[in-house]
Coordinates of C-alpha atoms in Angstrom, one line a residue:
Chain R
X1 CA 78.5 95.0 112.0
X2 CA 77.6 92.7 108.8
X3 CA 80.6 90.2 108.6
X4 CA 82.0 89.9 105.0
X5 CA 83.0 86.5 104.7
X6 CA 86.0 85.4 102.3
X7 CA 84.8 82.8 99.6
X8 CA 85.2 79.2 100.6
X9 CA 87.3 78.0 97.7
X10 CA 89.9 81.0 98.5
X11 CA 89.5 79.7 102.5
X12 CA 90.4 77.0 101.6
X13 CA 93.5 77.7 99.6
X14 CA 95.0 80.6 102.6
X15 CA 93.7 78.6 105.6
X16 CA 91.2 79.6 108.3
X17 CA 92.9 81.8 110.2
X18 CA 94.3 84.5 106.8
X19 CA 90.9 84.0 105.8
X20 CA 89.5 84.9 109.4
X21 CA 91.7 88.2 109.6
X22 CA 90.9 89.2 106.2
X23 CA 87.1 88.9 106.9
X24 CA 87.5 91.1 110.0
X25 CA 89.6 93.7 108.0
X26 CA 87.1 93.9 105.0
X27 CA 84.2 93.7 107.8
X28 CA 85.5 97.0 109.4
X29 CA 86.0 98.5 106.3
X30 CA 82.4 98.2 104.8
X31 CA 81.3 99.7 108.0
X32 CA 83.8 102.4 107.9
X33 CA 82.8 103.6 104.5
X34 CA 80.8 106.9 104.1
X35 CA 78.1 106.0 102.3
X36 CA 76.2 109.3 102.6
X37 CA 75.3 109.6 98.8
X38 CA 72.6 111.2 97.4
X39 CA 70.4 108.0 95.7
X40 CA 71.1 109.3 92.3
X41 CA 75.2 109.7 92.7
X42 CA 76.6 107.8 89.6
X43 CA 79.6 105.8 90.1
X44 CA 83.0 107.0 89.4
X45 CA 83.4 104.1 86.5
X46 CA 80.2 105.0 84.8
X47 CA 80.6 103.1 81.1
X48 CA 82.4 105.4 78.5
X49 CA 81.9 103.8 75.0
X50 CA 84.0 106.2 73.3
X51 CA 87.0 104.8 75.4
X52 CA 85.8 100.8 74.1
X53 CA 86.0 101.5 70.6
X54 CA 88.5 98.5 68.5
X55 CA 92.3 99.1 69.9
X56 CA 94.4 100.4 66.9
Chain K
X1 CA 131.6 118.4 85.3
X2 CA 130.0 117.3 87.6
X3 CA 130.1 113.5 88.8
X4 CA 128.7 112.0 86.0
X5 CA 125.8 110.0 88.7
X6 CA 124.7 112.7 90.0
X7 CA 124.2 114.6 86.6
X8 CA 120.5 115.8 86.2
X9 CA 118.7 113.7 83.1
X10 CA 118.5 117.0 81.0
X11 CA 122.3 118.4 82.0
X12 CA 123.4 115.4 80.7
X13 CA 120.9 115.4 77.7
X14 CA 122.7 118.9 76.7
X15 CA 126.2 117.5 77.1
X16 CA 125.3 114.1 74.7
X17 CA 123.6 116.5 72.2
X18 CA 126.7 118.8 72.1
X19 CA 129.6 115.9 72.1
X20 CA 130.8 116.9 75.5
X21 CA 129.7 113.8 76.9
X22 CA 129.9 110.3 75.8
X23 CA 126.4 108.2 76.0
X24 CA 128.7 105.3 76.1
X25 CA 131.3 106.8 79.4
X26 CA 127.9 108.1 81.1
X27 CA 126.3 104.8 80.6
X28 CA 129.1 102.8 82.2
X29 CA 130.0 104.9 84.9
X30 CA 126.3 104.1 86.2
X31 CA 127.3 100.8 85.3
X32 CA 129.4 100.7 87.7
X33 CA 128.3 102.4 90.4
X34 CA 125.5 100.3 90.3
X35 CA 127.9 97.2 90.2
X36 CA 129.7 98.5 92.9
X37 CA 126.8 99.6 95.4
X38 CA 123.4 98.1 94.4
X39 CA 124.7 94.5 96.4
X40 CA 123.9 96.7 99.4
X41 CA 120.6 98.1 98.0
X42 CA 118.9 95.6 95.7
X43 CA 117.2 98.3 93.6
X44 CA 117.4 96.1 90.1
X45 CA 116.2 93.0 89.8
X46 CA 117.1 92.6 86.0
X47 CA 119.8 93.9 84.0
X48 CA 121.8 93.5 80.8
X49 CA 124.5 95.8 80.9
X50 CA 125.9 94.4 77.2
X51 CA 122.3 95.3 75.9
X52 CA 122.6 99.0 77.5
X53 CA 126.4 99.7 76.2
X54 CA 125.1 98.8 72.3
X55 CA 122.3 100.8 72.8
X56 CA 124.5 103.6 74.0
X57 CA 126.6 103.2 71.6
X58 CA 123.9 103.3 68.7
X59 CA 123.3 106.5 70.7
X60 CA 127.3 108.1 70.0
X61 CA 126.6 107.5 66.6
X62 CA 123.5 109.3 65.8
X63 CA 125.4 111.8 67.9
X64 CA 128.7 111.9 65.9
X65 CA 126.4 112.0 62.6
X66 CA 125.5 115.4 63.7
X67 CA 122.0 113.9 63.4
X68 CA 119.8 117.1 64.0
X69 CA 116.9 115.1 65.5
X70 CA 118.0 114.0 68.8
X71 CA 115.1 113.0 71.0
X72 CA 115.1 115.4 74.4
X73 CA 116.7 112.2 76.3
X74 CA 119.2 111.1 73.7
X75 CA 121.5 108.9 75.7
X76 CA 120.3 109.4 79.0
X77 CA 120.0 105.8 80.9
X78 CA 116.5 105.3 82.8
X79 CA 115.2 102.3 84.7
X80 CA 111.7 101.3 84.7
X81 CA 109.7 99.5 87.8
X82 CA 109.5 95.6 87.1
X83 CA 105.4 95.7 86.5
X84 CA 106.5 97.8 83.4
X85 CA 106.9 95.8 80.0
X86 CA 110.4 95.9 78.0
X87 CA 109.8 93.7 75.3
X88 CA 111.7 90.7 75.3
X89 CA 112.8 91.3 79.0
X90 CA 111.1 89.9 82.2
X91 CA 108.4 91.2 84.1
X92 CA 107.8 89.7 86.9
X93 CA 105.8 92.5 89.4
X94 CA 108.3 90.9 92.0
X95 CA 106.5 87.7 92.3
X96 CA 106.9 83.4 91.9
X97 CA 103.6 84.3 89.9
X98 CA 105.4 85.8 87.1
X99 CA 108.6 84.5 87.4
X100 CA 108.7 83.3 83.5
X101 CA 106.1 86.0 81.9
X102 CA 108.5 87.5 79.1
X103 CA 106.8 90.5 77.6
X104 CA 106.1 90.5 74.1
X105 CA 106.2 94.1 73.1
X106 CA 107.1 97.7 75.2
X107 CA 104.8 99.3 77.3
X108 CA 103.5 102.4 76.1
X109 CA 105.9 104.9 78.0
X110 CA 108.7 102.2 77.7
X111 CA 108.5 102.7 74.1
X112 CA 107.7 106.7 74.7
X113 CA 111.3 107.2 76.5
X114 CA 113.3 104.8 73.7
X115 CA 111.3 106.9 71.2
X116 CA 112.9 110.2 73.1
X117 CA 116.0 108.3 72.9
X118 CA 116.9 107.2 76.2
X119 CA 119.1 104.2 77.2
X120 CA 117.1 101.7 79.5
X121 CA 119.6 100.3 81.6
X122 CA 117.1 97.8 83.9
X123 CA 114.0 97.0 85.7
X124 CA 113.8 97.6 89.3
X125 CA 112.6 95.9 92.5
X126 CA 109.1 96.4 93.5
X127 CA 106.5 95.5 96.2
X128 CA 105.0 92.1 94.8
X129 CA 102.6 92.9 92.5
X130 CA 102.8 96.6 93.2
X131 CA 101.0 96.1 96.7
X132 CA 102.5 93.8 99.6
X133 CA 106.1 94.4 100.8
X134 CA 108.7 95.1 102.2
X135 CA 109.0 91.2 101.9
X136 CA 111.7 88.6 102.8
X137 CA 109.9 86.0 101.8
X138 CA 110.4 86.0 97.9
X139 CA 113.0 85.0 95.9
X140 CA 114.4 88.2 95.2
X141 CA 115.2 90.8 98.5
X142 CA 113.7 94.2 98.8
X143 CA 115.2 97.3 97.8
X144 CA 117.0 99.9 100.4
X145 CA 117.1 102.7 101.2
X146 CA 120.4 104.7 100.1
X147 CA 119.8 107.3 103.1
X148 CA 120.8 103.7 105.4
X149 CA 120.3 101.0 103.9
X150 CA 118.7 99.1 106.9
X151 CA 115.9 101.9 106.6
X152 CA 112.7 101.2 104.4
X153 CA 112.8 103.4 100.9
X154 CA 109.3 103.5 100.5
X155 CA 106.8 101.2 97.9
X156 CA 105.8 100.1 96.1
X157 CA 108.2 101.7 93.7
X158 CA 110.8 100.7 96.4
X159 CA 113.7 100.5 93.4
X160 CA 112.7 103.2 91.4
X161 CA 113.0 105.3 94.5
X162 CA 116.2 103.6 95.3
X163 CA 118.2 103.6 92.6
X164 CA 117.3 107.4 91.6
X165 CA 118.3 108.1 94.9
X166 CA 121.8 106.1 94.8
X167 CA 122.6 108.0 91.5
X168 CA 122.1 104.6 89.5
X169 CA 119.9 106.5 87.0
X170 CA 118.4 109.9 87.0
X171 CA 114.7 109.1 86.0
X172 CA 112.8 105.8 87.2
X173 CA 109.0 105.0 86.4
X174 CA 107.0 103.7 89.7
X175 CA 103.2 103.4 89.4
X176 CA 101.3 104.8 92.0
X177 CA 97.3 103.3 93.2
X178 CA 97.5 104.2 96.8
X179 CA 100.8 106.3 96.7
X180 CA 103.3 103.6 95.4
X181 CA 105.6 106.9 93.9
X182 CA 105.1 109.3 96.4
X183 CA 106.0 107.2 99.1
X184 CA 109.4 106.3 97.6
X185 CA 109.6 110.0 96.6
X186 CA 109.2 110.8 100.6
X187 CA 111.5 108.0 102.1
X188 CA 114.4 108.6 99.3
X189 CA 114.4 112.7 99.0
X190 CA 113.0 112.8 94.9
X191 CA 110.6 114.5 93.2
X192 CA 107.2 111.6 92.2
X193 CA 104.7 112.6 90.5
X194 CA 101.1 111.2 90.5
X195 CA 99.8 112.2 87.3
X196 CA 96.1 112.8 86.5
X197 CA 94.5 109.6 86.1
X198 CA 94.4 109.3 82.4
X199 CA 97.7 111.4 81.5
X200 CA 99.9 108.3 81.3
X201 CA 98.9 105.2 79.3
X202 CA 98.8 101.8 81.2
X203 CA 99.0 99.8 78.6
X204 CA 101.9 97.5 79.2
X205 CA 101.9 97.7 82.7
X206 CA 100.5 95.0 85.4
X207 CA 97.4 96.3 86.8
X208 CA 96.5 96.6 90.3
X209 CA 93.5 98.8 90.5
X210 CA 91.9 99.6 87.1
X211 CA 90.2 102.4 88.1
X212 CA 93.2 104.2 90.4
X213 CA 96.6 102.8 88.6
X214 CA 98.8 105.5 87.5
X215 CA 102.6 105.9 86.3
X216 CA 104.4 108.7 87.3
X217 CA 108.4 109.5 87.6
X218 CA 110.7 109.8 90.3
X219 CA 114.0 111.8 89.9
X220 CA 116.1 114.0 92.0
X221 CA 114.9 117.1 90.3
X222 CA 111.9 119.4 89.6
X223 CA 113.4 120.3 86.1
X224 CA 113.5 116.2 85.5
X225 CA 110.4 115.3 86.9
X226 CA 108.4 117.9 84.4
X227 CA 110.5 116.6 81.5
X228 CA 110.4 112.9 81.9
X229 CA 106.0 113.7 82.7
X230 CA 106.2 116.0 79.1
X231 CA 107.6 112.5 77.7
X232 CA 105.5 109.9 78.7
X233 CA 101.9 111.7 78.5
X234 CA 99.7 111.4 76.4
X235 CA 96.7 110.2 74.3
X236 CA 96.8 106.5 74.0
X237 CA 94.1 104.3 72.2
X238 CA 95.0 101.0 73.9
X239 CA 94.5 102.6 77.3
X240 CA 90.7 102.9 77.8
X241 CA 91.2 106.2 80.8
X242 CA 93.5 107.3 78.4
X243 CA 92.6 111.4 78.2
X244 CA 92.5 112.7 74.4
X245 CA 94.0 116.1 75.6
X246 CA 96.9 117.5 74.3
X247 CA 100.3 117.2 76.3
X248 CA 102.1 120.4 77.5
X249 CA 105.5 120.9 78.3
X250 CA 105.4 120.5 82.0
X251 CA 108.8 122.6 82.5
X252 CA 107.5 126.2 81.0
X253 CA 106.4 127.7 84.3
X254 CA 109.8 126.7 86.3
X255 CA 110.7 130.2 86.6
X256 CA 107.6 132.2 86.6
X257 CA 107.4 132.2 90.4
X258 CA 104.4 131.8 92.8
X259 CA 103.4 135.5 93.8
X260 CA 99.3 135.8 94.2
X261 CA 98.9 132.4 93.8
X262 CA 96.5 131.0 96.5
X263 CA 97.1 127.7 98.2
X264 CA 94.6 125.7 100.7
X265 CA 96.5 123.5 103.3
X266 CA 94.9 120.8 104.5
X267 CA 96.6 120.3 108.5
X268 CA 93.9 118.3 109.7
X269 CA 95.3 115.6 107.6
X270 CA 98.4 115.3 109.8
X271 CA 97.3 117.5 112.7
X272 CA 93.7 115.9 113.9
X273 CA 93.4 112.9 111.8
X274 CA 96.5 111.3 112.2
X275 CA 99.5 113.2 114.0
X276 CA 102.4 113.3 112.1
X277 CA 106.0 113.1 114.3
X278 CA 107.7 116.5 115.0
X279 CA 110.3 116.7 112.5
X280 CA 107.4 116.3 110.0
X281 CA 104.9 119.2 111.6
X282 CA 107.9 121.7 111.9
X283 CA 109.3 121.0 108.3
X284 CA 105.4 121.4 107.1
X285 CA 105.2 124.6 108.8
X286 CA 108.9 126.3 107.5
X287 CA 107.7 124.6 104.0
X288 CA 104.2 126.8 103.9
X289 CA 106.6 129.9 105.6
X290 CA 108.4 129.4 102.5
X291 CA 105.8 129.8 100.4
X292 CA 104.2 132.2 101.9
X293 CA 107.2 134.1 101.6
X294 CA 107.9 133.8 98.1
X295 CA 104.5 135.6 97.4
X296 CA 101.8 133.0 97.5
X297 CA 99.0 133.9 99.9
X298 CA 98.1 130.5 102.2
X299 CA 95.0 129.5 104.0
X300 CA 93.4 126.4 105.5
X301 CA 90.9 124.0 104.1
X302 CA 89.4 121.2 105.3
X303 CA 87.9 118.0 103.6
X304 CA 86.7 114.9 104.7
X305 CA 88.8 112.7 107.7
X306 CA 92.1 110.9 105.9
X307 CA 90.2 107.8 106.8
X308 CA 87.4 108.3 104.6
X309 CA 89.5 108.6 101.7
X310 CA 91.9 105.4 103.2
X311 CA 88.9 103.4 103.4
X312 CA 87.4 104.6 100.2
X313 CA 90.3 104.0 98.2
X314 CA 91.3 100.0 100.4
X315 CA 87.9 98.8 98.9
X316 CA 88.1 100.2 95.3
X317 CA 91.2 98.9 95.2
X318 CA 91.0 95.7 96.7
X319 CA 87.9 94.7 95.2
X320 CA 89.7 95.8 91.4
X321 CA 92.7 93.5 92.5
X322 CA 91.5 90.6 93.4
X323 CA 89.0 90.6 90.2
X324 CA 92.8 89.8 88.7
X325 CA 94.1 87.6 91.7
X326 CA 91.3 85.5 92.1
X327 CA 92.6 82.4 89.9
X328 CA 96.1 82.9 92.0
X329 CA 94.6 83.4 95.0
X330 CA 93.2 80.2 94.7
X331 CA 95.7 78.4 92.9
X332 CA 98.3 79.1 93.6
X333 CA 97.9 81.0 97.1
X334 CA 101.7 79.6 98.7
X335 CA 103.5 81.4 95.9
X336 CA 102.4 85.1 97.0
X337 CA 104.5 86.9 100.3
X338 CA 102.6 86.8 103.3
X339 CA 102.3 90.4 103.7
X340 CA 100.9 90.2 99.9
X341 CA 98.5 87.5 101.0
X342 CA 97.4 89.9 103.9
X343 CA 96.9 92.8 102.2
X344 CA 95.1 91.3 99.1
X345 CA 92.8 88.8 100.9
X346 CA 90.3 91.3 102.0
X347 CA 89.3 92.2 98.6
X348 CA 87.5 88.6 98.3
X349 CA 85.3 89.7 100.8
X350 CA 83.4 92.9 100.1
X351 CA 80.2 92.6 98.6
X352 CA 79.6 93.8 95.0
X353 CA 77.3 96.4 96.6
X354 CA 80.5 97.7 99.1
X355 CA 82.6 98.3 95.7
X356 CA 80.0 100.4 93.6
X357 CA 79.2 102.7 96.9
X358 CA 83.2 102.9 97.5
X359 CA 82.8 104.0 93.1
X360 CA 80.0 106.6 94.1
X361 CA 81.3 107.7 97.0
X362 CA 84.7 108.5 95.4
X363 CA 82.8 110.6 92.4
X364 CA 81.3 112.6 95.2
X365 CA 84.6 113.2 97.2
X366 CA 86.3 113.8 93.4
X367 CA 83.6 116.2 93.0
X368 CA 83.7 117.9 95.9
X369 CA 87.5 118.3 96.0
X370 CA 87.9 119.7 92.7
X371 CA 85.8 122.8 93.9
X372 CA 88.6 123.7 96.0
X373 CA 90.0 124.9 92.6
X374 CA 87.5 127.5 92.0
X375 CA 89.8 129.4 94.3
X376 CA 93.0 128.3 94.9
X377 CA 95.6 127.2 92.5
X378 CA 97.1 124.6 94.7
X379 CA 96.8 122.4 98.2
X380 CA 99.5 121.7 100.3
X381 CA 99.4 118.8 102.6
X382 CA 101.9 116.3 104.1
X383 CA 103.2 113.0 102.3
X384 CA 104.6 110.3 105.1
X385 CA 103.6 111.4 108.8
X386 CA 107.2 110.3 109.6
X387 CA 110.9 109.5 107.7
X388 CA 111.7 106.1 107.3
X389 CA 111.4 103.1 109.6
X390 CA 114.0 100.0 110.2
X391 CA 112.7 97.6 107.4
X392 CA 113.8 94.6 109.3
X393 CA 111.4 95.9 112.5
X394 CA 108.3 94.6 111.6
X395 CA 106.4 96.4 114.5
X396 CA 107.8 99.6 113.4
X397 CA 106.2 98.3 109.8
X398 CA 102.7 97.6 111.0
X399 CA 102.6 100.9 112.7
X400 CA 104.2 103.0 110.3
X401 CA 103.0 101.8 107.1
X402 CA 100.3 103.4 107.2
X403 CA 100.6 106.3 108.1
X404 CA 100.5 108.5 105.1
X405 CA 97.7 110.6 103.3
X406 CA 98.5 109.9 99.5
X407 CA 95.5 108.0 99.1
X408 CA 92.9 110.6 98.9
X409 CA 94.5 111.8 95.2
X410 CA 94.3 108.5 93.7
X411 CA 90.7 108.5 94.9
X412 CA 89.8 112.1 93.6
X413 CA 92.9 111.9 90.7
X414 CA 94.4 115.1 91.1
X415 CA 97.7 115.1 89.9
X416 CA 99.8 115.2 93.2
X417 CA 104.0 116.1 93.5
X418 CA 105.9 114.8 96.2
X419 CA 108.8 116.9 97.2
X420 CA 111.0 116.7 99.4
X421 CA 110.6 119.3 102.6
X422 CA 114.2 118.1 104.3
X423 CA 115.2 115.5 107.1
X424 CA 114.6 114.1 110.1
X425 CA 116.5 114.2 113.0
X426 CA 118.3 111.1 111.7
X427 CA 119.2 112.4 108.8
X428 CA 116.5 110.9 106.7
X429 CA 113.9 112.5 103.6
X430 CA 110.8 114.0 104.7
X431 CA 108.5 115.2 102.2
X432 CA 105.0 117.4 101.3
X433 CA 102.5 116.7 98.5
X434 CA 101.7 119.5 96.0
X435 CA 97.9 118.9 94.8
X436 CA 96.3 121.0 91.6
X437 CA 93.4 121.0 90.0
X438 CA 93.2 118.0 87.4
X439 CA 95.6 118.1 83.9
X440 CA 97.6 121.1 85.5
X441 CA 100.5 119.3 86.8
X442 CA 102.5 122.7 85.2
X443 CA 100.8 124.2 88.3
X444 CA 102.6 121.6 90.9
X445 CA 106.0 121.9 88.6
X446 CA 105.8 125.6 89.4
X447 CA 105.6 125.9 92.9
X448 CA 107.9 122.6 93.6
X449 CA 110.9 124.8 91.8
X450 CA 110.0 128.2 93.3
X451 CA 110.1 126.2 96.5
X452 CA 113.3 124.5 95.7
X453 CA 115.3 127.4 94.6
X454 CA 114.9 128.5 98.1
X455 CA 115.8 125.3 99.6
X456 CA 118.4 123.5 97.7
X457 CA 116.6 120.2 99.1
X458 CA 117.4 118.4 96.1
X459 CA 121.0 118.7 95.7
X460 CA 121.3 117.0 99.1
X461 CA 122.6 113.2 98.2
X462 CA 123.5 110.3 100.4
X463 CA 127.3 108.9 100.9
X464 CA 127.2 105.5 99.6
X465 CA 130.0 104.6 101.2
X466 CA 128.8 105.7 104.7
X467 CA 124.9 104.3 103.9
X468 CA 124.7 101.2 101.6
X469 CA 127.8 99.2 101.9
X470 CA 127.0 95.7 103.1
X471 CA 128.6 94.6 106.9
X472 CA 131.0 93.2 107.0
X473 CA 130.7 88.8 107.1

């Protein structure tokens, strides 16, 4: 399994042992993800600019 | 009449528009009720009662100037989830974070429901920021649940769930990313509805996820839960998912019945995957006998493991969330709950690379469940895989929180309609989700009030008196 680590600065602001647990949680959940996608499956937030026109 | 808390939103609606009932009488009899009970419940955190009355008033008098234009709620009191902006009021998502943020203007269906002429009478106790809780650790307490108030009522709309269930107000808005207004819906006995992700602006409301935030309602009836939707929907230029469709009115099919329509039911979700208690399974099965009896033809479906979905939607929504927590996190980390800190820290860990395949991977499963509707108007599955648990037990909270399969909706964004299925052995609300394909939330109104008519579920409400009074010092 690939450990995902928690940045240092927010380590550092939780302490060693939140940060710890939360890098085993995310850990097993990157490895639990189904990933089985075809290499041209577009991502569900693929850009719309019609949505990113000036807010009235 | 009936008592005037337990009214339904568009009974009393009727009874304002034809000068049987005051706005002003209605408006403080919830008054106080809510003075009375919510000690025992902490559903609002903020109120202004004097603010509520005058508004109520203002409401009398349009009344009593035989003013033909009365919006569809004219004088009904609502409450709103504290993530949603009032302007001039507090919105503080529950948190030390935002214990001073004062919001400058409404939030879009804040200023839908004044427009429809509605009485806001508070905002309502939440899980911190929308996503840890039930927490003891914050200045305010968590809401309760009016079934027994030493039960948990669900979150993260925990008040909204609450105080529609007390009979504080007949319509609350919750805001649902991983379930947050279903699972109040479940735990309380109320209608919730998911929306399709882009039929309710967000605008005004604190984000949690971007890309999976919704805001849906939660009242005590099908009829309510279409009207309030018809209300806040629609197109909305400062909401970028905002859809540019036009809004029906939710309520037109109520009576049309379900005979021929074909629903999928997905068991595996709460029969292989996880396994849902007993009272849940049997109350699944008499709900689909139901259906089945009132014409609808039923078969099985499968789709991918809940898990998949869970874990799909965890790192889409994490990742989104702490893209808005990072400064706090690292900040100003001691002023969060613990179980907010818990929940939120993994999000700082997955790689940029494990949140766009979570984004691909959820327009593949999106895809791949909306094909469903090629055939079937509907799917059927179950909401929580159990009633309540003790909210002060926190191994029954680890275990059982959980245990639910809301997330999968948020990840495909179906619209998705909690309704309540009947009790536990305790005597607490279980509940079923209605799913349908996406922008026909008519569909899920439909079959929730064919269902109901049957049951009577919803006119089922708790004793105060017996549930949420506080012991005794």
């Amino acid at each position: 399994m690939n450990i995902r680590n928690v940045p240092e600065e927010i380590k550092t602001a939780v302490g060693e042992e939140r940060a710890s647990k939360a890098s085993e949680t995310a850990s097993v959940a990157a490895e639990r993800l189904d990933r089985d996608n075809f290499w041209h499956q577009e991502s569900a937030n693929v850009y719309r600019a019609q949505t990113w026109t000036e807010k009235k | 009449m009936n008592e005037l808390h337990w009214l339904e939103a568009h009974e009393a609606a009727a009874l304002i528009a034809s000068k049987k009932l005051s706005p002003v009488e209605l408006t403080q009899s919830l008054l106080n009720r809510i003075e009375k009970y919510d000690p025992g419940l902490n559903a609002f955190l903020t109120m202004r009662p004097e603010a509520s009355l005058a508004a109520a008033k203002e409401a009398e008098d349009i009344v009593m100037r035989d003013d033909t234009s009365l919006g569809p709620l004219h004088g009904v009191p609502f409450a709103l989830k504290d993530i949603i902006d009032v302007s001039s009021w507090p919105t503080t998502a529950h948190s030390k974070i935002l214990a001073d943020n004062i919001a400058e203007k409404d939030a879009e269906v804040t200023a839908r429901l004044k427009a429809a002429g509605a009485i806001l009478l508070g905002k309502l106790s939440t899980h911190e920021f929308a996503l840890g809780g039930p927490s003891f650790d914050l200045p305010w307490p968590p809401a309760r649940n009016p079934w027994g108030r030493e039960y948990y009522p669900g979150g993260s709309s925990s008040g909204s769930g609450a105080a529609v269930a007390a009979g504080f107000v007949p319509i609350a808005l919750g805001s649902d990313t991983g379930g947050s207004v279903r699972g109040p819906a479940s735990m309380n006995g109320l209608l919730g509805m998911k929306p399709t992700y882009g039929r309710v602006s967000r605008n005004g409301v604190v984000p949690l996820s971007f890309s999976l935030d919704n805001v849906g309602p939660l009242t005590r009836t099908v009829k309510d839960n279409a009207l309030a939707l018809s209300i806040i929907s629609g197109f909305d230029t400062k909401d970028p998912a905002s859809a540019e469709l036009d809004v029906p009115n939710f309520t037109k099919d109520l009576d049309r019945g379900i005979k021929d329509l074909k629903i999928g039911v997905i068991r595996h979700f709460y029969q292989k995957d996880m396994i849902a208690g007993d009272d849940v399974i049997t109350a699944m099965e008499d709900a689909l006998t139901i259906l089945s009896d009132s014409g609808a033809q039923i078969q099985e479906i499968n789709t991918h493991p809940l898990v998949d979905y869970a874990t799909c939607n965890r790192i889409i929504l994490l990742s989104e969330a702490c893209a808005i927590h990072q400064e706090w996190l690292t900040n100003r980390a001691d002023d969060y709950a613990e179980s907010t800190l818990s929940r939120l820290l993994p999000g700082t860990a997955f790689s940029a690379v494990d949140y766009v395949q979570a984004l691909r991977t959820r327009a593949r499963y999106a895809a791949e469940f909306n094909t469903f509707f090629n055939n079937f108007d509907a799917v059927i599955t179950v909401n929580n895989m159990e009633a309540a648990f003790p909210i002060e037990d926190s191994a029954a909270r680890e275990k059982y929180y959980p245990r639910q399969a809301r997330a999968p909706f948020n990840v495909t964004g179906n619209p998705a309609l909690a309704v309540p299925i009947g009790f536990s052995h305790e005597g607490l609300p279980i509940s079923m989700q209605i799913i349908t394909n996406q922008f026909d939330e008519t569909m899920a109104y439909r079959i929730a009030a064919t269902y109901d008519k049957v049951t009577q579920w919803t006119v089922k409400h708790p004793d105060l008196d017996k549930t949420a009074t506080l012991p005794a010092e």
